Coordinates of C-alpha atoms in Angstrom, one line a residue:
Chain A
X268 CA 80.4 182.2 66.4
X269 CA 78.9 178.5 65.8
X270 CA 81.9 176.6 63.9
X271 CA 80.8 173.2 62.7
X272 CA 77.8 172.3 63.9
X273 CA 76.3 168.7 63.2
X274 CA 72.3 167.2 63.3
X275 CA 71.4 165.2 64.6
X276 CA 73.7 164.1 67.5
X277 CA 72.1 160.5 67.6
X278 CA 70.4 158.3 65.5
X279 CA 69.4 154.7 65.4
X280 CA 68.6 153.2 61.9
X281 CA 67.1 150.2 60.9
X282 CA 69.0 148.3 58.3
X283 CA 68.0 149.6 54.8
X284 CA 66.6 152.8 56.1
X285 CA 68.6 155.9 54.8
X286 CA 69.1 159.2 56.2
X287 CA 71.1 162.5 55.7
X288 CA 73.4 163.8 58.3
X289 CA 73.4 167.4 58.3
X290 CA 76.7 169.6 58.4
X291 CA 77.2 173.5 58.8
X292 CA 80.1 175.6 59.0
X293 CA 79.7 179.5 59.3
X294 CA 83.5 180.4 58.8
X295 CA 83.4 180.6 55.2
X296 CA 86.1 177.5 54.8
X297 CA 86.8 175.9 51.5
X298 CA 87.4 172.7 52.6
X299 CA 84.8 170.1 54.3
X300 CA 85.4 166.8 55.5
X301 CA 83.0 163.5 56.8
X302 CA 84.9 161.1 58.7
X303 CA 83.9 157.9 60.5
X304 CA 85.2 156.7 63.8
X305 CA 85.2 153.2 65.0
X306 CA 85.5 152.4 68.5
X307 CA 89.1 152.1 69.2
X308 CA 90.1 152.8 65.5
X309 CA 91.5 156.2 63.9
X310 CA 89.3 158.5 61.9
X311 CA 88.7 157.4 58.5
X312 CA 87.8 159.9 55.5
X313 CA 84.9 159.3 54.0
X314 CA 84.8 162.3 51.3
X315 CA 85.8 165.6 51.1
X316 CA 85.2 168.8 49.4
X317 CA 87.3 171.6 48.0
X318 CA 84.7 174.2 47.3
X319 CA 80.8 174.7 46.2
X320 CA 80.2 172.1 43.4
X321 CA 83.3 169.8 43.7
X322 CA 83.6 166.8 46.1
X323 CA 85.8 163.8 45.9
X324 CA 86.2 160.3 47.4
X325 CA 88.3 159.6 50.6
X326 CA 89.2 156.2 52.0
X327 CA 86.1 154.9 52.8
X328 CA 83.2 156.0 50.4
X329 CA 81.2 152.9 49.7
X330 CA 77.6 153.3 50.7
X331 CA 77.8 156.7 51.3
X332 CA 77.1 160.1 49.1
X333 CA 77.5 163.7 49.2
X334 CA 76.8 167.0 48.0
X335 CA 78.2 170.7 48.2
X336 CA 75.8 173.2 46.9
X337 CA 77.0 175.8 49.2
X338 CA 80.1 177.0 50.9
X339 CA 78.5 176.6 54.4
X340 CA 76.6 173.1 53.9
X341 CA 77.7 169.4 53.5
X342 CA 75.3 166.8 54.0
X343 CA 76.4 163.0 54.1
X344 CA 73.8 160.5 52.7
X345 CA 73.4 157.1 53.8
X346 CA 71.4 154.7 51.3
X347 CA 70.3 151.4 52.6
X348 CA 72.0 151.1 56.0
X349 CA 74.2 148.4 57.1
X350 CA 75.1 147.4 60.8
X351 CA 78.9 147.8 59.3
X352 CA 77.8 151.6 59.3
X353 CA 77.3 151.7 63.0
X354 CA 80.0 154.3 64.3
X355 CA 80.4 158.2 65.0
X356 CA 80.5 160.6 62.5
X357 CA 82.4 163.6 62.3
X358 CA 82.5 166.5 59.9
X359 CA 85.2 168.9 59.4
X360 CA 86.1 172.3 57.7
X361 CA 89.2 174.3 57.0
X362 CA 90.6 177.3 55.0
X363 CA 94.0 175.0 54.4
X364 CA 95.8 172.3 56.2
X365 CA 94.0 172.8 59.7
X366 CA 90.9 171.3 60.2
X367 CA 87.6 172.0 62.9
X368 CA 85.4 169.5 63.6
X369 CA 81.8 169.5 64.5
X370 CA 81.0 167.7 67.9
X371 CA 79.6 164.4 65.8
X372 CA 76.9 162.2 65.4
X373 CA 76.7 159.0 67.2
X374 CA 74.8 156.2 64.7
X375 CA 73.7 152.4 65.5
X376 CA 72.3 150.4 62.8
X377 CA 70.3 148.0 63.7
Chain B
X140 CA 100.1 148.9 55.5
X141 CA 98.4 151.5 57.7
X142 CA 99.4 155.2 56.1
X143 CA 99.9 156.4 60.2
X144 CA 100.8 154.2 63.2
X145 CA 100.8 155.3 66.5
X146 CA 101.5 153.0 69.9
X147 CA 98.3 152.7 71.7
X148 CA 99.4 152.9 74.9
X149 CA 97.8 153.5 77.6
X150 CA 100.8 156.0 79.0
X151 CA 100.0 156.9 82.7
X152 CA 101.8 159.2 84.2
X153 CA 102.3 161.1 87.6
X154 CA 101.4 165.1 87.2
X155 CA 105.0 166.9 86.7
X156 CA 106.1 164.1 84.6
X157 CA 107.4 164.5 80.8
X158 CA 106.0 161.6 78.3
X159 CA 106.6 161.1 74.8
X160 CA 105.0 160.2 72.0
X161 CA 106.0 159.1 69.0
X162 CA 104.2 158.2 65.1
X163 CA 105.2 156.8 62.0
X164 CA 104.3 157.5 58.6
X165 CA 104.4 155.2 55.5
X166 CA 104.1 157.6 52.6
X167 CA 107.0 159.6 51.5
X168 CA 104.9 162.1 49.8
X169 CA 103.2 163.3 53.1
X170 CA 103.7 166.9 53.1
X171 CA 101.8 168.2 56.3
X172 CA 101.7 166.8 59.6
X173 CA 99.8 167.6 63.0
X174 CA 98.8 166.6 66.8
X175 CA 95.0 166.7 67.6
X176 CA 93.8 166.0 70.9
X177 CA 90.7 163.8 71.5
X178 CA 88.7 164.2 75.0
X179 CA 86.5 161.2 75.7
X180 CA 83.5 161.0 73.4
X181 CA 84.2 164.5 72.0
X182 CA 85.6 165.8 68.6
X183 CA 89.4 166.0 67.6
X184 CA 91.1 169.5 68.3
X185 CA 94.1 170.7 66.6
X186 CA 97.0 170.7 69.1
X187 CA 99.8 171.8 67.0
X188 CA 101.2 171.6 63.4
X189 CA 104.6 170.0 63.0
X190 CA 107.3 171.6 61.2
X191 CA 110.4 170.1 59.7
X192 CA 112.4 172.3 62.1
X193 CA 110.4 171.3 65.1
X194 CA 108.7 173.7 67.1
X195 CA 107.3 174.6 70.6
X196 CA 104.1 175.7 72.2
X197 CA 104.3 176.0 75.8
X198 CA 104.7 172.8 77.5
X199 CA 104.5 170.8 74.1
X200 CA 107.1 170.4 71.2
X201 CA 106.7 168.4 68.5
X202 CA 109.8 167.2 66.1
X203 CA 109.4 165.5 62.4
X204 CA 112.2 163.3 61.0
X205 CA 111.5 163.2 57.3
X206 CA 114.3 160.8 56.7
X207 CA 112.8 158.6 59.2
X208 CA 109.3 159.3 58.6
X209 CA 108.2 159.6 62.1
X210 CA 106.7 162.5 64.3
X211 CA 107.1 163.2 67.8
X212 CA 105.4 165.0 70.7
X213 CA 106.9 165.9 74.0
X214 CA 104.6 167.0 77.0
X215 CA 106.8 168.6 79.8
X216 CA 105.2 169.0 83.4
X217 CA 102.1 167.0 83.0
X218 CA 98.7 168.6 84.2
X219 CA 95.8 166.7 84.9
X220 CA 94.2 168.3 82.4
X221 CA 96.2 166.7 79.7
X222 CA 94.5 163.4 80.4
X223 CA 93.3 162.7 76.7
X224 CA 94.0 160.9 73.6
X225 CA 96.6 162.2 71.2
X226 CA 96.1 161.8 67.3
X227 CA 98.9 161.8 65.1
X228 CA 98.0 163.2 61.5
X229 CA 99.1 163.2 58.3
X230 CA 98.6 165.4 54.9
X231 CA 99.0 163.9 51.6
X232 CA 98.1 166.6 48.9
X233 CA 99.1 164.6 45.9
X234 CA 96.2 162.5 46.4
X235 CA 93.9 165.1 46.9
X236 CA 94.2 166.7 49.7
X237 CA 93.6 163.7 52.3
X238 CA 94.4 163.4 55.8
X239 CA 95.3 159.7 57.7
X240 CA 94.3 160.0 61.1
X241 CA 96.3 157.3 63.8
X242 CA 94.6 155.5 66.0
X243 CA 95.5 157.8 69.1
X244 CA 97.8 157.3 72.1
X245 CA 95.8 157.4 75.2
X246 CA 97.5 159.8 78.3
X247 CA 96.2 159.5 81.9
X248 CA 97.9 162.1 84.4
X249 CA 97.8 160.9 87.7
X250 CA 97.6 163.1 91.0

């Protein structure tokens, strides 16, 4: 049972580039989430989804987009990367209130 | 105003000690409460949910005080393996099932 998987593990982007962070879960969870964690800070919710075809903004959605075409996948798209998007990105899924996190993607924008 | 506030610590305690962490939340509409554990450079993992009546899981006890809007975590008989950052998490379903994380409290258990 893989749980929540994220790819890539690490990435360096130049300012203005775009990329997609992949997230997949095999637990048939309806809820999926994207967070970012800056050094010494708590996790901030970027976007979340309550099921396939449904997404909603979290606390810090600017500069990001998501889609949820299947229950399993919840990719996060960064358009026009900026240094302020340097962070660790965690994807999570859950059936109700509990959340199971992936191992994270460390992104540096220079 | 932050939704969730925690004392960042660090807490350095000897093995076998009892340590307590507190967390306050600002939104009275908060519905569900949790403690997560995060090891250095790893993902958060659920430690326990927090119920109004209080709950215990082995050496860990969680309490919720809705009137004062705070949550606590008590760790008894600390082990070296308890060294981690403990994150307080609040769920506010009215705003669309959003979760708010505290910045975490760092614990180091010393031999």
